[in-house]
Tab-separated table of C-alpha atoms in Angstrom:
chain	number	residue	atom	x	y	z
A	1	MET	CA	232.500	196.015	58.704
A	2	PHE	CA	229.664	198.109	60.100
A	3	LEU	CA	228.697	195.686	62.830
A	4	LYS	CA	232.182	195.690	63.853
A	5	LEU	CA	232.457	199.415	64.017
A	6	VAL	CA	229.203	199.424	66.154
A	7	ALA	CA	230.683	196.875	68.579
A	8	LEU	CA	233.997	198.910	68.858
A	9	LEU	CA	232.029	201.903	69.917
A	10	LEU	CA	229.590	199.866	72.295
A	11	VAL	CA	232.823	198.967	74.400
A	12	THR	CA	234.850	202.323	74.365
A	13	TYR	CA	234.658	203.772	77.877
A	14	GLU	CA	236.804	205.442	80.576
A	15	SER	CA	235.870	204.024	84.038
A	16	LEU	CA	236.985	200.312	83.944
A	17	ALA	CA	239.241	198.281	82.206
A	18	ASP	CA	236.690	195.564	81.846
A	19	ILE	CA	234.321	195.360	78.971
A	20	PRO	CA	230.862	195.350	80.953
A	21	PRO	CA	228.161	192.988	79.889
A	22	LEU	CA	225.849	194.264	77.037
A	23	TYR	CA	222.134	194.585	76.885
A	24	ARG	CA	220.310	193.132	73.916
A	25	SER	CA	222.911	193.750	71.658
A	26	ARG	CA	221.888	192.644	68.100
A	27	PRO	CA	225.439	193.020	66.750
A	28	TYR	CA	226.861	190.879	69.340
A	29	ASP	CA	224.368	188.206	68.481
A	30	LEU	CA	225.039	188.425	64.855
A	31	GLY	CA	228.863	187.888	65.708
A	32	ALA	CA	230.297	191.547	65.657
A	33	PHE	CA	232.388	190.391	68.807
A	34	ASP	CA	233.609	187.379	67.207
A	35	ARG	CA	232.256	184.139	67.442
A	36	TRP	CA	233.749	183.569	70.773
A	37	PRO	CA	233.388	186.979	72.471
A	38	HIS	CA	236.123	187.383	75.091
A	39	GLN	CA	238.297	190.009	76.361
A	40	LEU	CA	242.049	190.156	77.738
A	41	TYR	CA	243.304	192.237	80.303
A	42	HIS	CA	246.443	194.681	81.051
A	43	SER	CA	247.497	193.228	84.405
A	44	SER	CA	246.709	189.524	84.124
A	45	ASN	CA	246.838	186.808	81.423
A	46	ALA	CA	243.187	185.779	82.368
A	47	ILE	CA	240.488	185.636	79.834
A	48	GLY	CA	237.108	187.011	80.484
A	49	PRO	CA	233.833	186.759	78.874
A	50	ILE	CA	231.848	189.487	77.031
A	51	LEU	CA	228.262	188.803	77.910
A	52	ASN	CA	225.048	189.796	76.186
A	53	VAL	CA	222.179	190.063	78.688
A	54	HIS	CA	218.555	189.610	77.062
A	55	GLU	CA	216.733	189.624	80.330
A	56	GLU	CA	217.542	190.793	83.758
A	57	SER	CA	215.957	190.721	87.429
A	58	VAL	CA	217.188	191.748	90.718
A	59	GLN	CA	215.835	188.319	91.875
A	60	CYS	CA	219.119	186.806	90.035
A	61	TYR	CA	221.550	188.795	91.749
A	62	ASN	CA	223.245	187.741	95.058
A	63	GLU	CA	226.816	188.928	95.766
A	64	SER	CA	227.930	185.978	97.559
A	65	ILE	CA	226.654	183.659	94.613
A	66	TYR	CA	229.076	183.068	91.749
A	67	THR	CA	228.390	181.591	88.086
A	68	VAL	CA	230.582	178.675	87.199
A	69	VAL	CA	231.061	178.917	83.448
A	70	PRO	CA	233.470	175.910	81.940
A	71	TYR	CA	233.928	176.623	78.121
A	72	TRP	CA	235.495	174.923	74.977
A	73	GLY	CA	234.483	174.892	71.249
A	74	LYS	CA	235.902	175.189	67.737
A	75	GLN	CA	236.782	178.792	68.483
A	76	VAL	CA	238.615	178.207	71.785
A	77	ASN	CA	242.317	177.424	71.650
A	78	ILE	CA	242.696	176.116	75.222
A	79	PRO	CA	239.389	175.308	77.149
A	80	GLY	CA	239.069	176.760	80.544
A	81	VAL	CA	236.799	177.585	83.353
A	82	MET	CA	235.438	181.138	84.308
A	83	LEU	CA	233.963	182.101	87.693
A	84	LEU	CA	231.872	185.043	87.440
A	85	ASP	CA	230.321	187.383	89.934
A	86	THR	CA	226.694	188.410	90.046
A	87	LYS	CA	227.286	191.168	87.542
A	88	GLY	CA	228.692	189.046	85.112
A	89	TYR	CA	232.530	190.259	85.547
A	90	LEU	CA	235.492	187.775	85.728
A	91	VAL	CA	236.390	186.555	89.284
A	92	TRP	CA	238.606	183.752	88.383
A	93	HIS	CA	239.927	182.038	85.223
A	94	SER	CA	241.842	178.676	84.694
A	95	THR	CA	242.832	176.736	81.561
A	96	GLY	CA	243.264	173.183	81.397
A	97	TYR	CA	239.788	172.065	82.517
A	98	VAL	CA	236.617	171.259	80.452
A	99	THR	CA	234.046	170.778	83.139
A	100	ALA	CA	233.443	172.279	86.564
A	101	ASP	CA	231.113	172.878	89.504
A	102	ILE	CA	231.448	173.608	93.141
A	103	GLN	CA	230.719	170.796	95.604
A	104	SER	CA	231.403	170.152	99.212
A	105	PHE	CA	233.750	167.266	100.486
A	106	ARG	CA	234.155	166.861	104.277
A	107	GLY	CA	232.895	170.171	105.204
A	108	GLU	CA	235.114	172.131	102.642
A	109	ASP	CA	233.845	173.423	99.229
A	110	TYR	CA	235.944	172.559	96.258
A	111	ILE	CA	235.773	173.313	92.540
A	112	VAL	CA	235.283	169.963	90.853
A	113	SER	CA	236.883	170.192	87.420
A	114	LEU	CA	237.638	167.430	84.550
A	115	SER	CA	241.249	167.825	83.303
A	116	ILE	CA	241.562	168.752	79.529
A	117	ASP	CA	242.737	165.382	78.568
A	118	SER	CA	239.846	163.681	80.439
A	119	SER	CA	242.108	161.546	82.552
A	120	TYR	CA	241.120	162.669	86.005
A	121	TYR	CA	238.785	164.815	87.876
A	122	ALA	CA	240.423	167.501	90.160
A	123	LEU	CA	239.176	168.748	93.485
A	124	ILE	CA	240.451	172.480	93.552
A	125	ASN	CA	240.327	174.248	97.015
A	126	SER	CA	239.630	177.686	97.938
A	127	ARG	CA	243.390	178.458	97.298
A	128	TYR	CA	243.087	177.387	93.974
A	129	GLU	CA	245.311	174.078	94.515
A	130	GLU	CA	244.544	170.649	93.137
A	131	VAL	CA	244.145	168.672	96.483
A	132	TYR	CA	242.628	165.417	95.135
A	133	GLN	CA	242.829	163.745	91.670
A	134	ILE	CA	240.263	161.024	91.147
A	135	ARG	CA	240.488	158.539	88.365
A	136	SER	CA	238.371	155.458	87.163
A	137	GLY	CA	239.348	151.863	88.271
A	138	ASN	CA	239.238	148.247	87.323
A	139	GLY	CA	240.100	149.025	83.756
A	140	TRP	CA	237.198	151.264	83.004
A	141	GLN	CA	237.555	154.344	80.877
A	142	LEU	CA	236.722	157.650	82.802
A	143	ASP	CA	233.728	159.311	81.127
A	144	ALA	CA	233.610	162.940	81.038
A	145	HIS	CA	230.055	163.608	81.870
A	146	GLU	CA	229.951	163.645	85.849
A	147	LEU	CA	231.781	163.315	89.090
A	148	THR	CA	229.503	163.719	92.070
A	149	LEU	CA	230.684	163.972	95.555
A	150	SER	CA	228.254	161.867	97.775
A	151	PRO	CA	226.951	162.911	101.333
A	152	SER	CA	229.060	159.956	102.618
A	153	GLY	CA	232.198	161.676	101.571
A	154	THR	CA	232.776	159.382	98.342
A	155	ALA	CA	232.888	160.300	94.649
A	156	LEU	CA	230.630	158.903	91.843
A	157	LEU	CA	231.958	159.021	88.650
A	158	VAL	CA	230.745	157.642	84.988
A	159	ILE	CA	232.851	155.207	83.362
A	160	ASN	CA	232.372	153.596	79.994
A	161	ASP	CA	234.344	151.051	77.720
A	162	VAL	CA	233.676	149.022	74.723
A	163	PHE	CA	232.976	145.163	75.139
A	164	ALA	CA	232.444	142.138	73.092
A	165	VAL	CA	228.775	141.249	73.541
A	166	ASN	CA	229.894	137.649	74.703
A	167	GLN	CA	231.691	139.563	77.616
A	168	THR	CA	228.370	140.736	79.070
A	169	THR	CA	224.989	139.582	80.036
A	170	PHE	CA	223.496	141.995	77.344
A	171	GLU	CA	221.482	140.179	74.704
A	172	ALA	CA	222.050	142.035	71.465
A	173	PRO	CA	221.000	141.225	68.005
A	174	PRO	CA	223.101	138.766	65.919
A	175	GLU	CA	224.811	141.438	63.838
A	176	VAL	CA	226.047	143.252	67.053
A	177	ASP	CA	229.368	142.007	68.138
A	178	PHE	CA	230.651	145.100	70.113
A	179	ILE	CA	228.635	147.493	72.545
A	180	LEU	CA	229.931	150.480	74.415
A	181	ASP	CA	228.706	149.934	77.756
A	182	ALA	CA	228.319	152.437	80.482
A	183	GLY	CA	227.990	152.681	84.171
A	184	PHE	CA	229.501	154.383	87.191
A	185	GLN	CA	231.758	153.543	89.970
A	186	GLU	CA	231.853	154.779	93.763
A	187	ILE	CA	235.413	155.897	94.630
A	188	GLU	CA	237.068	156.421	97.906
A	189	VAL	CA	238.605	160.025	97.309
A	190	GLN	CA	241.811	159.775	99.428
A	191	THR	CA	242.737	155.942	98.239
A	192	GLY	CA	241.002	155.690	94.832
A	193	GLU	CA	239.616	152.465	95.825
A	194	VAL	CA	236.526	151.207	93.813
A	195	LEU	CA	233.749	150.735	96.444
A	196	PHE	CA	231.028	150.053	94.296
A	197	GLU	CA	230.487	149.512	90.329
A	198	TRP	CA	227.464	149.262	88.266
A	199	ARG	CA	227.059	148.537	84.537
A	200	ALA	CA	223.888	149.382	82.459
A	201	SER	CA	224.194	146.410	80.307
A	202	ASP	CA	223.110	144.200	83.366
A	203	HIS	CA	219.865	146.095	83.860
A	204	TYR	CA	218.489	147.087	80.422
A	205	THR	CA	217.482	145.244	77.341
A	206	PHE	CA	218.098	146.121	73.538
A	207	GLU	CA	214.400	146.619	73.017
A	208	GLU	CA	214.647	149.585	75.369
A	209	TYR	CA	217.214	151.332	73.040
A	210	TYR	CA	215.985	154.035	71.002
A	211	HIS	CA	219.083	155.003	68.669
A	212	PHE	CA	220.380	151.821	67.078
A	213	GLN	CA	221.242	152.026	63.478
A	214	PRO	CA	221.518	148.816	61.546
A	215	GLY	CA	225.276	147.805	60.777
A	216	ASP	CA	226.545	149.108	64.002
A	217	GLY	CA	228.468	147.065	66.241
A	218	LYS	CA	230.749	144.897	63.946
A	219	SER	CA	233.897	146.338	65.246
A	220	GLU	CA	235.107	148.124	68.212
A	221	THR	CA	235.060	151.386	66.551
A	222	THR	CA	231.320	151.254	65.447
A	223	ALA	CA	230.088	149.776	68.891
A	224	PRO	CA	226.959	151.555	69.296
A	225	ASP	CA	226.583	154.002	72.451
A	226	LEU	CA	223.524	152.145	74.117
A	227	PHE	CA	223.061	153.819	77.280
A	228	HIS	CA	225.523	156.920	77.599
A	229	VAL	CA	225.031	157.347	81.413
A	230	ASN	CA	225.385	161.229	82.045
A	231	SER	CA	224.635	161.750	85.868
A	232	ILE	CA	224.726	159.941	89.061
A	233	GLU	CA	223.557	161.083	92.536
A	234	LYS	CA	223.601	159.047	95.880
A	235	ASP	CA	220.785	159.650	98.176
A	236	ASP	CA	220.353	159.430	102.019
A	237	LEU	CA	219.205	155.871	101.641
A	238	GLY	CA	222.537	154.808	99.997
A	239	ASN	CA	220.711	154.276	96.629
A	240	TYR	CA	221.721	155.936	93.242
A	241	LEU	CA	219.693	157.951	90.657
A	242	ILE	CA	221.105	157.443	87.122
A	243	SER	CA	220.398	159.200	83.942
A	244	CYS	CA	220.618	157.020	80.639
A	245	ARG	CA	220.402	159.389	77.693
A	246	MET	CA	220.207	156.933	75.025
A	247	MET	CA	217.545	155.130	76.569
A	248	SER	CA	215.608	158.351	77.543
A	249	SER	CA	215.540	156.663	80.888
A	250	ILE	CA	216.125	157.641	84.560
A	251	VAL	CA	216.689	154.543	86.935
A	252	TYR	CA	216.860	154.194	90.636
A	253	VAL	CA	219.248	151.482	91.892
A	254	ASP	CA	219.565	149.637	95.086
A	255	GLY	CA	223.105	150.814	96.590
A	256	ARG	CA	223.821	147.119	98.133
A	257	THR	CA	222.782	144.976	95.197
A	258	GLY	CA	222.831	147.170	91.988
A	259	ALA	CA	219.163	145.925	91.232
A	260	VAL	CA	216.671	148.380	89.458
A	261	ILE	CA	214.042	149.730	92.097
A	262	TRP	CA	212.419	151.660	89.436
A	263	LYS	CA	212.655	153.342	85.999
A	264	LEU	CA	211.100	156.638	84.899
A	265	GLY	CA	210.685	157.263	81.302
A	266	GLY	CA	211.759	155.492	78.088
A	267	LYS	CA	210.285	152.246	76.968
A	268	GLY	CA	210.872	150.631	80.400
A	269	ASN	CA	208.954	153.306	82.182
A	270	MET	CA	207.270	152.111	85.295
A	271	PHE	CA	205.096	155.085	86.284
A	272	LYS	CA	201.606	156.144	85.401
A	273	ASP	CA	201.909	159.551	84.001
A	274	LEU	CA	199.109	161.921	85.615
A	275	SER	CA	200.271	164.721	83.469
A	276	GLY	CA	199.098	163.000	80.011
A	277	GLY	CA	202.823	162.171	79.173
A	278	ALA	CA	204.495	165.440	80.080
A	279	ALA	CA	206.186	164.012	83.049
A	280	THR	CA	207.754	161.079	81.238
A	281	ASP	CA	208.373	162.070	77.549
A	282	PHE	CA	211.669	163.549	78.046
A	283	ASN	CA	214.048	162.697	75.030
A	284	GLY	CA	217.819	162.434	75.526
A	285	GLN	CA	217.806	164.057	79.002
A	286	HIS	CA	220.549	165.141	81.292
A	287	HIS	CA	221.215	166.050	84.944
A	288	ALA	CA	218.569	164.191	86.960
A	289	ARG	CA	218.470	165.165	90.544
A	290	PHE	CA	216.433	164.290	93.761
A	291	HIS	CA	214.773	167.173	95.789
A	292	GLU	CA	212.756	166.858	98.953
A	293	ASN	CA	213.959	163.475	100.206
A	294	GLY	CA	213.368	161.954	96.875
A	295	ARG	CA	209.853	163.251	96.332
A	296	ILE	CA	210.813	165.569	93.485
A	297	VAL	CA	213.082	164.967	90.486
A	298	SER	CA	214.486	167.688	88.475
A	299	ILE	CA	215.464	166.828	84.575
A	300	PHE	CA	217.034	168.705	81.847
A	301	ASP	CA	215.193	167.749	79.048
A	302	ASN	CA	216.903	168.173	75.661
A	303	GLY	CA	213.892	167.220	73.645
A	304	ASN	CA	216.140	165.887	70.872
A	305	CYS	CA	218.465	162.725	70.621
A	306	PRO	CA	219.474	161.079	67.402
A	307	GLY	CA	217.244	158.383	66.392
A	308	ARG	CA	213.928	159.797	68.223
A	309	PRO	CA	211.517	162.496	66.922
A	310	VAL	CA	212.249	165.940	68.240
A	311	THR	CA	209.926	166.557	71.376
A	312	GLY	CA	211.564	170.070	72.083
A	313	PRO	CA	211.907	172.805	72.770
A	314	THR	CA	214.302	172.027	75.345
A	315	ARG	CA	212.986	172.482	78.863
A	316	GLY	CA	214.029	171.962	82.557
A	317	LEU	CA	211.052	170.178	84.455
A	318	THR	CA	210.324	169.059	87.789
A	319	VAL	CA	208.157	166.071	88.560
A	320	VAL	CA	206.602	164.722	91.694
A	321	LEU	CA	206.917	160.862	92.442
A	322	ASP	CA	204.562	158.612	94.331
A	323	THR	CA	206.483	155.495	94.693
A	324	GLU	CA	203.762	153.633	96.554
A	325	GLN	CA	201.159	154.214	93.988
A	326	MET	CA	203.603	154.353	91.149
A	327	THR	CA	202.515	157.505	89.626
A	328	VAL	CA	204.113	160.786	88.463
A	329	GLN	CA	203.067	164.314	87.773
A	330	LEU	CA	204.609	167.289	86.204
A	331	GLN	CA	205.249	169.833	88.830
A	332	HIS	CA	206.930	172.746	86.804
A	333	GLU	CA	208.383	173.340	83.404
A	334	TYR	CA	211.063	175.856	82.545
A	335	ILE	CA	210.996	176.449	78.783
A	336	SER	CA	214.111	177.549	76.852
A	337	PRO	CA	214.384	181.113	75.979
A	338	ASN	CA	213.275	181.497	72.170
A	339	SER	CA	212.534	177.900	72.229
A	340	VAL	CA	216.052	177.003	71.839
A	341	LEU	CA	216.797	173.269	71.035
A	342	THR	CA	219.792	171.859	72.845
A	343	ASP	CA	220.979	168.920	70.814
A	344	ASN	CA	223.176	167.473	73.650
A	345	SER	CA	224.737	168.417	77.143
A	346	GLY	CA	222.818	170.773	79.342
A	347	SER	CA	222.010	171.407	83.009
A	348	ILE	CA	219.258	171.942	85.586
A	349	GLN	CA	219.874	173.523	89.015
A	350	ILE	CA	217.479	174.594	91.805
A	351	LEU	CA	218.851	177.080	94.020
A	352	GLU	CA	218.363	177.521	97.771
A	353	SER	CA	216.309	180.523	96.868
A	354	GLY	CA	213.962	178.359	94.640
A	355	ASN	CA	215.166	179.832	91.365
A	356	VAL	CA	216.207	177.516	88.636
A	357	VAL	CA	219.142	177.666	86.437
A	358	LEU	CA	219.496	176.114	83.044
A	359	GLY	CA	222.516	175.768	80.953
A	360	PHE	CA	222.038	175.086	77.266
A	361	GLY	CA	225.258	173.157	76.340
A	362	PRO	CA	226.209	173.919	72.896
A	363	ASN	CA	223.786	176.899	72.760
A	364	ALA	CA	226.256	179.467	74.485
A	365	ASN	CA	223.371	180.473	76.852
A	366	TRP	CA	222.136	180.206	80.422
A	367	ALA	CA	218.795	181.598	81.953
A	368	GLU	CA	217.398	181.798	85.245
A	369	TYR	CA	213.754	181.052	86.273
A	370	ALA	CA	211.396	181.670	89.224
A	371	SER	CA	210.312	178.613	90.671
A	372	ASN	CA	206.812	178.978	88.920
A	373	GLY	CA	208.479	178.739	85.497
A	374	SER	CA	208.744	182.444	84.774
A	375	LEU	CA	211.995	183.653	83.129
A	376	LEU	CA	213.911	186.116	85.261
A	377	CYS	CA	217.468	186.310	83.608
A	378	ASN	CA	218.531	185.248	80.255
A	379	VAL	CA	222.497	185.634	79.280
A	380	HIS	CA	224.230	184.881	76.186
A	381	MET	CA	228.038	184.164	76.301
A	382	GLY	CA	228.250	183.660	72.588
A	383	PRO	CA	226.423	184.968	69.510
A	384	GLU	CA	222.741	183.504	69.069
A	385	ALA	CA	223.623	183.134	65.262
A	386	PHE	CA	226.070	180.325	65.950
A	387	PHE	CA	224.073	178.345	68.659
A	388	ASN	CA	224.486	174.532	68.359
A	389	SER	CA	227.432	175.152	66.152
A	390	GLY	CA	229.754	174.131	68.697
A	391	GLU	CA	231.761	177.468	68.253
A	392	ILE	CA	231.555	178.229	72.007
A	393	ARG	CA	229.931	175.930	74.497
A	394	SER	CA	229.623	174.504	77.926
A	395	TYR	CA	228.448	171.163	79.373
A	396	ARG	CA	226.869	172.532	82.478
A	397	ILE	CA	226.602	175.969	84.029
A	398	SER	CA	225.866	176.445	87.826
A	399	LYS	CA	225.646	178.904	90.655
A	400	SER	CA	227.185	178.493	94.142
A	401	PRO	CA	228.541	180.255	96.899
A	402	TRP	CA	232.376	180.714	96.761
A	403	VAL	CA	235.274	182.190	98.977
A	404	GLY	CA	238.565	182.383	97.069
A	405	HIS	CA	241.828	182.855	98.517
A	406	PRO	CA	244.513	182.549	95.912
A	407	GLN	CA	248.073	182.057	96.926
A	408	THR	CA	249.437	184.511	94.368
A	409	ILE	CA	249.714	188.290	94.686
A	410	PRO	CA	247.680	190.921	93.183
A	411	GLU	CA	248.803	191.779	89.685
A	412	ILE	CA	249.655	195.183	88.428
A	413	SER	CA	250.268	196.728	85.119
A	414	VAL	CA	251.470	200.360	83.970
A	415	ASP	CA	250.370	200.973	80.136
A	416	ASP	CA	250.599	204.321	78.615
A	417	GLY	CA	250.786	206.278	81.964
A	418	ARG	CA	247.821	204.243	83.380
A	419	VAL	CA	247.671	201.836	86.333
A	420	TYR	CA	245.617	198.548	86.048
A	421	VAL	CA	245.358	196.127	88.877
A	422	SER	CA	243.682	192.642	89.281
A	423	TRP	CA	243.799	189.507	91.483
A	424	ASN	CA	242.756	186.391	89.710
A	425	GLY	CA	240.440	184.394	92.113
A	426	ALA	CA	240.185	186.651	94.984
A	427	THR	CA	236.680	187.052	96.185
A	428	GLU	CA	236.985	189.316	99.209
A	429	VAL	CA	238.475	192.343	97.504
A	430	ALA	CA	236.294	195.435	98.225
A	431	MET	CA	238.853	198.201	97.671
A	432	TRP	CA	242.154	199.104	96.273
A	433	SER	CA	244.736	201.128	97.963
A	434	LEU	CA	247.130	203.142	96.096
A	435	ASN	CA	250.424	203.847	97.703
A	436	GLY	CA	253.845	205.821	96.527
A	437	THR	CA	257.391	204.909	98.075
A	438	ASP	CA	260.902	205.662	97.254
A	439	ILE	CA	261.711	202.109	98.843
A	440	ASP	CA	262.421	199.523	96.510
A	441	GLY	CA	260.320	196.715	98.168
A	442	VAL	CA	256.842	196.569	99.577
A	443	GLY	CA	256.460	196.892	103.432
A	444	GLY	CA	258.559	199.895	103.786
A	445	GLU	CA	257.613	203.395	104.580
A	446	SER	CA	255.116	204.578	101.914
A	447	VAL	CA	252.627	207.486	101.380
A	448	PHE	CA	248.861	206.499	101.243
A	449	LEU	CA	247.430	208.086	97.841
A	450	GLY	CA	243.804	207.085	98.035
A	451	ARG	CA	241.287	204.087	97.857
A	452	PHE	CA	239.204	202.918	94.825
A	453	PRO	CA	236.319	200.565	94.954
A	454	LYS	CA	236.837	197.374	92.967
A	455	ASP	CA	234.217	197.027	90.449
A	456	GLY	CA	235.009	194.468	87.892
A	457	PHE	CA	237.924	191.882	87.364
A	458	GLU	CA	240.332	194.771	86.400
A	459	THR	CA	240.377	198.198	87.903
A	460	GLU	CA	242.021	201.226	86.426
A	461	ILE	CA	243.544	203.244	89.074
A	462	PRO	CA	244.254	207.189	88.427
A	463	VAL	CA	247.463	208.545	89.954
A	464	PRO	CA	248.407	211.862	90.718
A	465	THR	CA	250.507	213.944	88.049
A	466	ASN	CA	253.402	214.568	90.350
A	467	PRO	CA	255.301	211.603	91.115
A	468	MET	CA	255.000	210.570	95.131
A	469	GLY	CA	258.360	208.674	95.328
A	470	ARG	CA	260.157	206.552	92.603
A	471	TYR	CA	257.686	203.719	92.996
A	472	LEU	CA	254.166	202.778	93.565
A	473	PHE	CA	252.265	199.531	94.654
A	474	VAL	CA	248.512	198.786	95.423
A	475	SER	CA	246.922	196.861	98.004
A	476	ALA	CA	243.785	194.770	98.043
A	477	LEU	CA	241.427	195.557	101.063
A	478	ASP	CA	238.466	193.702	102.364
A	479	ARG	CA	235.115	195.362	103.364
A	480	ALA	CA	236.732	196.068	106.922
A	481	GLY	CA	239.845	197.797	105.301
A	482	GLN	CA	242.298	194.905	106.104
A	483	VAL	CA	245.110	194.299	103.772
A	484	LEU	CA	244.628	191.066	101.858
A	485	GLY	CA	247.752	191.315	99.558
A	486	SER	CA	249.640	193.868	97.725
A	487	THR	CA	251.042	194.176	94.316
A	488	SER	CA	254.827	194.105	93.402
A	489	MET	CA	256.576	197.550	93.116
A	490	VAL	CA	256.402	199.267	89.772
A	491	GLN	CA	257.923	202.582	88.727
A	492	TRP	CA	255.900	205.634	88.677
A	493	PRO	CA	254.286	206.089	85.273
A	494	SER	CA	256.780	208.541	83.419
A	495	LYS	CA	253.546	210.292	81.897
A	496	PRO	CA	250.844	209.807	84.425
A	497	ARG	CA	246.912	210.062	83.153
A	498	GLN	CA	245.463	212.954	84.748
A	499	GLY	CA	243.170	211.798	87.356
A	500	ILE	CA	241.325	212.673	90.762
A	501	VAL	CA	242.636	210.826	93.782
A	502	TYR	CA	239.972	210.206	95.985
A	503	GLN	CA	241.388	210.293	99.642
A	504	GLY	CA	240.099	207.813	102.408
A	505	LEU	CA	237.052	206.504	100.433
């Protein structure tokens, strides 16, 4: 009860409707804000986070960059996606999706999200409309791990399905009748045509698998998850970089034949590790990506996967490849704050600034590092006491530029004499303009009452104690003072809260 009271006092304030991010709050990390700390708003049915910032640096802040936070978990009734500004305030919230990141397709940015039932990936444009839905083909199951848009304008998605061993070229032990095979497909976005298909069982041996348990595989429901493909990328040469978690292996595949060009890590590793094992001993990894024309590979190393000894703590790493000499060397490590161990999921992203963002999956936490590995920012979106419990989690967390132009109008609410305004998804709002009128409808003659800076998702606007007309409305303004949209009309508060109106700010 004491912690609950402390938490209540921490979030009592007058200036904004939002609960701002906290700083190194011990009550938060013990669960005083609930196991899923979130907030509701007066003017919108959106759901926003309550964050706990443990480390911060100006090097993490960029007003044109947004943090993409998909979330779900035991405490979450409906999974969703949040887009946060550089201060950690909500910008956009939508339910019905369980993964999300921002990618480019044919020169336009999209939020790429997996539907809540995992039946398709959606490409959501800047107006927050589903423009494309992408599904797997050829009878394969769509896998929830990844959809990547390629430089050639196609979509790469992970697939899996259970097969009888005699239906594959895979040589399994006699007691194994079924396996869960995995791979990927390259899809034509507009038509859904499968352009290329690759399955892991054609290119790995059973001896490379770390995690087999005796007795598995006698039925379809106990088919061992041998490969667990969790990331795919197509390079400018038309070849593919693939991460196989259960093999602790990253494989580079010929884009014409599907043949293996090389394997990095795992039992089938083809590289000499010049760093004494530090570049190849990743364990249950995620999110492998090329950089510098294939010279560098970034990897999220979980450090832990069932069937292998823990090699954690979880880290991000970049390694330097020499594919002529077939050597690999550790370049940088990004160790998880407080030596967090991430059992599954997770992400690594190298930003244009050179900073590196790690998302820690079932640990409700993300962190940003300088390129040399030093920690810059560390943010909790759930209490540390429940890390790895599945209460609140995210598959990947990323940061990207985004411009949102929602097709809705700004929302307004009057509550106890106070006026609240917000606009879910609008990124260009800089100010709110308060207006009074006697005309029942926006667009008629009105009286300008003041401008108020937008700061956070929902802004509380003070109104004069004397009514200036029967109705009021609020307009969203960009930095140049142009009107982007206006709320509906609402009646003047019967008992407006005393406040100062700042004219012409």
